[in-house]
Amino acid sequence: MQHFEGEKLRLYIQKIENLMSEKMEIQENISDILKQAKNDGFDPKIMKKVIRLKQMKTEDRENEDM
């Protein structure tokens, strides 16, 4: 039974490590896109703000506007 629990723990850790690796790749891709946008004359800070606002709930966004 103890061996089974150790194996389960190892699998959970492996899954988390894989997801963390994917997350780093995604963050690098986002960074590359923001750099491309900046080279095309767009402001990455404004783009990030727009994305953050789009992800907010409508009522939260309205409260921030006030």
GROMACS .gro file of N, CA and C in nm:
model
  198
    1MET      N    1   0.082  -0.120   0.000
    1MET     CA    2   0.000   0.000   0.000
    1MET      C    3   0.087   0.127   0.000
    2GLN      N    4   0.195   0.125   0.078
    2GLN     CA    5   0.281   0.242   0.087
    2GLN      C    6   0.350   0.268  -0.048
    3HIS      N    7   0.386   0.161  -0.119
    3HIS     CA    8   0.449   0.177  -0.251
    3HIS      C    9   0.352   0.245  -0.347
    4PHE      N   10   0.224   0.206  -0.341
    4PHE     CA   11   0.122   0.265  -0.427
    4PHE      C   12   0.108   0.414  -0.400
    5GLU      N   13   0.109   0.454  -0.274
    5GLU     CA   14   0.097   0.596  -0.238
    5GLU      C   15   0.217   0.675  -0.289
    6GLY      N   16   0.335   0.615  -0.278
    6GLY     CA   17   0.456   0.682  -0.329
    6GLY      C   18   0.450   0.702  -0.479
    7GLU      N   19   0.398   0.602  -0.549
    7GLU     CA   20   0.384   0.611  -0.694
    7GLU      C   21   0.282   0.718  -0.733
    8LYS      N   22   0.172   0.725  -0.658
    8LYS     CA   23   0.071   0.828  -0.684
    8LYS      C   24   0.130   0.967  -0.666
    9LEU      N   25   0.205   0.983  -0.559
    9LEU     CA   26   0.268   1.112  -0.532
    9LEU      C   27   0.364   1.149  -0.644
   10ARG      N   28   0.444   1.053  -0.689
   10ARG     CA   29   0.539   1.078  -0.798
   10ARG      C   30   0.466   1.122  -0.924
   11LEU      N   31   0.352   1.058  -0.955
   11LEU     CA   32   0.275   1.095  -1.073
   11LEU      C   33   0.217   1.236  -1.061
   12TYR      N   34   0.168   1.270  -0.942
   12TYR     CA   35   0.116   1.406  -0.922
   12TYR      C   36   0.226   1.510  -0.943
   13ILE      N   37   0.342   1.483  -0.887
   13ILE     CA   38   0.454   1.576  -0.901
   13ILE      C   39   0.495   1.588  -1.047
   14GLN      N   40   0.499   1.476  -1.117
   14GLN     CA   41   0.535   1.478  -1.259
   14GLN      C   42   0.434   1.559  -1.340
   15LYS      N   43   0.305   1.543  -1.311
   15LYS     CA   44   0.203   1.620  -1.382
   15LYS      C   45   0.220   1.770  -1.357
   16ILE      N   46   0.247   1.806  -1.232
   16ILE     CA   47   0.266   1.947  -1.198
   16ILE      C   48   0.388   2.003  -1.269
   17GLU      N   49   0.497   1.926  -1.271
   17GLU     CA   50   0.618   1.971  -1.340
   17GLU      C   51   0.592   1.991  -1.489
   18ASN      N   52   0.517   1.901  -1.550
   18ASN     CA   53   0.483   1.915  -1.692
   18ASN      C   54   0.401   2.041  -1.717
   19LEU      N   55   0.303   2.065  -1.632
   19LEU     CA   56   0.220   2.185  -1.647
   19LEU      C   57   0.301   2.312  -1.627
   20MET      N   58   0.393   2.310  -1.531
   20MET     CA   59   0.478   2.427  -1.508
   20MET      C   60   0.566   2.454  -1.630
   21SER      N   61   0.614   2.349  -1.692
   21SER     CA   62   0.694   2.365  -1.813
   21SER      C   63   0.611   2.425  -1.926
   22GLU      N   64   0.489   2.375  -1.942
   22GLU     CA   65   0.399   2.429  -2.044
   22GLU      C   66   0.367   2.575  -2.015
   23LYS      N   67   0.348   2.607  -1.888
   23LYS     CA   68   0.317   2.745  -1.848
   23LYS      C   69   0.433   2.838  -1.886
   24MET      N   70   0.557   2.793  -1.863
   24MET     CA   71   0.672   2.875  -1.899
   24MET      C   72   0.678   2.898  -2.050
   25GLU      N   73   0.648   2.794  -2.128
   25GLU     CA   74   0.646   2.807  -2.274
   25GLU      C   75   0.540   2.907  -2.318
   26ILE      N   76   0.424   2.899  -2.258
   26ILE     CA   77   0.315   2.991  -2.292
   26ILE      C   78   0.354   3.133  -2.257
   27GLN      N   79   0.416   3.153  -2.139
   27GLN     CA   80   0.459   3.287  -2.100
   27GLN      C   81   0.562   3.343  -2.197
   28GLU      N   82   0.651   3.257  -2.244
   28GLU     CA   83   0.749   3.301  -2.343
   28GLU      C   84   0.681   3.339  -2.474
   29ASN      N   85   0.581   3.262  -2.515
   29ASN     CA   86   0.507   3.293  -2.638
   29ASN      C   87   0.435   3.426  -2.626
   30ILE      N   88   0.372   3.450  -2.511
   30ILE     CA   89   0.303   3.577  -2.488
   30ILE      C   90   0.402   3.692  -2.494
   31SER      N   91   0.517   3.674  -2.432
   31SER     CA   92   0.620   3.777  -2.434
   31SER      C   93   0.666   3.806  -2.577
   32ASP      N   94   0.684   3.702  -2.656
   32ASP     CA   95   0.724   3.721  -2.796
   32ASP      C   96   0.618   3.799  -2.873
   33ILE      N   97   0.491   3.767  -2.850
   33ILE     CA   98   0.382   3.837  -2.920
   33ILE      C   99   0.379   3.984  -2.879
   34LEU      N  100   0.398   4.010  -2.750
   34LEU     CA  101   0.399   4.149  -2.704
   34LEU      C  102   0.516   4.226  -2.765
   35LYS      N  103   0.631   4.161  -2.780
   35LYS     CA  104   0.746   4.226  -2.844
   35LYS      C  105   0.716   4.257  -2.990
   36GLN      N  106   0.651   4.162  -3.059
   36GLN     CA  107   0.613   4.185  -3.200
   36GLN      C  108   0.516   4.302  -3.210
   37ALA      N  109   0.419   4.305  -3.120
   37ALA     CA  110   0.321   4.414  -3.121
   37ALA      C  111   0.390   4.548  -3.097
   38LYS      N  112   0.486   4.550  -3.003
   38LYS     CA  113   0.559   4.674  -2.976
   38LYS      C  114   0.637   4.718  -3.100
   39ASN      N  115   0.698   4.623  -3.169
   39ASN     CA  116   0.772   4.656  -3.291
   39ASN      C  117   0.679   4.711  -3.400
   40ASP      N  118   0.551   4.673  -3.395
   40ASP     CA  119   0.453   4.724  -3.491
   40ASP      C  120   0.388   4.853  -3.444
   41GLY      N  121   0.436   4.907  -3.330
   41GLY     CA  122   0.388   5.037  -3.285
   41GLY      C  123   0.280   5.033  -3.179
   42PHE      N  124   0.246   4.916  -3.129
   42PHE     CA  125   0.144   4.907  -3.025
   42PHE      C  126   0.209   4.911  -2.887
   43ASP      N  127   0.134   4.956  -2.787
   43ASP     CA  128   0.184   4.968  -2.651
   43ASP      C  129   0.147   4.842  -2.572
   44PRO      N  130   0.246   4.760  -2.538
   44PRO     CA  131   0.217   4.636  -2.466
   44PRO      C  132   0.149   4.659  -2.331
   45LYS      N  133   0.181   4.769  -2.263
   45LYS     CA  134   0.117   4.797  -2.134
   45LYS      C  135  -0.033   4.818  -2.152
   46ILE      N  136  -0.070   4.890  -2.257
   46ILE     CA  137  -0.211   4.913  -2.286
   46ILE      C  138  -0.278   4.782  -2.326
   47MET      N  139  -0.209   4.702  -2.403
   47MET     CA  140  -0.265   4.572  -2.444
   47MET      C  141  -0.293   4.484  -2.323
   48LYS      N  142  -0.198   4.481  -2.229
   48LYS     CA  143  -0.217   4.402  -2.107
   48LYS      C  144  -0.336   4.453  -2.026
   49LYS      N  145  -0.351   4.586  -2.021
   49LYS     CA  146  -0.463   4.647  -1.949
   49LYS      C  147  -0.596   4.608  -2.014
   50VAL      N  148  -0.602   4.613  -2.146
   50VAL     CA  149  -0.723   4.574  -2.218
   50VAL      C  150  -0.758   4.428  -2.191
   51ILE      N  151  -0.659   4.343  -2.194
   51ILE     CA  152  -0.682   4.200  -2.168
   51ILE      C  153  -0.733   4.181  -2.025
   52ARG      N  154  -0.671   4.250  -1.930
   52ARG     CA  155  -0.714   4.239  -1.791
   52ARG      C  156  -0.859   4.285  -1.775
   53LEU      N  157  -0.893   4.396  -1.840
   53LEU     CA  158  -1.030   4.446  -1.833
   53LEU      C  159  -1.129   4.350  -1.897
   54LYS      N  160  -1.090   4.290  -2.008
   54LYS     CA  161  -1.179   4.195  -2.075
   54LYS      C  162  -1.205   4.071  -1.990
   55GLN      N  163  -1.108   4.035  -1.906
   55GLN     CA  164  -1.123   3.916  -1.823
   55GLN      C  165  -1.204   3.942  -1.697
   56MET      N  166  -1.225   4.069  -1.664
   56MET     CA  167  -1.300   4.104  -1.543
   56MET      C  168  -1.449   4.082  -1.566
   57LYS      N  169  -1.520   4.059  -1.456
   57LYS     CA  170  -1.665   4.053  -1.462
   57LYS      C  171  -1.717   4.192  -1.495
   58THR      N  172  -1.831   4.198  -1.561
   58THR     CA  173  -1.887   4.326  -1.605
   58THR      C  174  -1.903   4.422  -1.488
   59GLU      N  175  -1.959   4.376  -1.378
   59GLU     CA  176  -1.984   4.466  -1.265
   59GLU      C  177  -1.853   4.515  -1.204
   60ASP      N  178  -1.752   4.431  -1.200
   60ASP     CA  179  -1.621   4.475  -1.148
   60ASP      C  180  -1.559   4.579  -1.238
   61ARG      N  181  -1.574   4.558  -1.370
   61ARG     CA  182  -1.519   4.654  -1.467
   61ARG      C  183  -1.591   4.788  -1.454
   62GLU      N  184  -1.724   4.784  -1.437
   62GLU     CA  185  -1.801   4.907  -1.421
   62GLU      C  186  -1.761   4.980  -1.294
   63ASN      N  187  -1.736   4.906  -1.186
   63ASN     CA  188  -1.693   4.968  -1.061
   63ASN      C  189  -1.556   5.033  -1.076
   64GLU      N  190  -1.468   4.973  -1.153
   64GLU     CA  191  -1.336   5.031  -1.174
   64GLU      C  192  -1.346   5.158  -1.258
   65ASP      N  193  -1.441   5.161  -1.352
   65ASP     CA  194  -1.459   5.280  -1.434
   65ASP      C  195  -1.503   5.400  -1.353
   66MET      N  196  -1.580   5.375  -1.246
   66MET     CA  197  -1.630   5.485  -1.161
   66MET      C  198  -1.521   5.534  -1.073
   0.00000   0.00000   0.00000
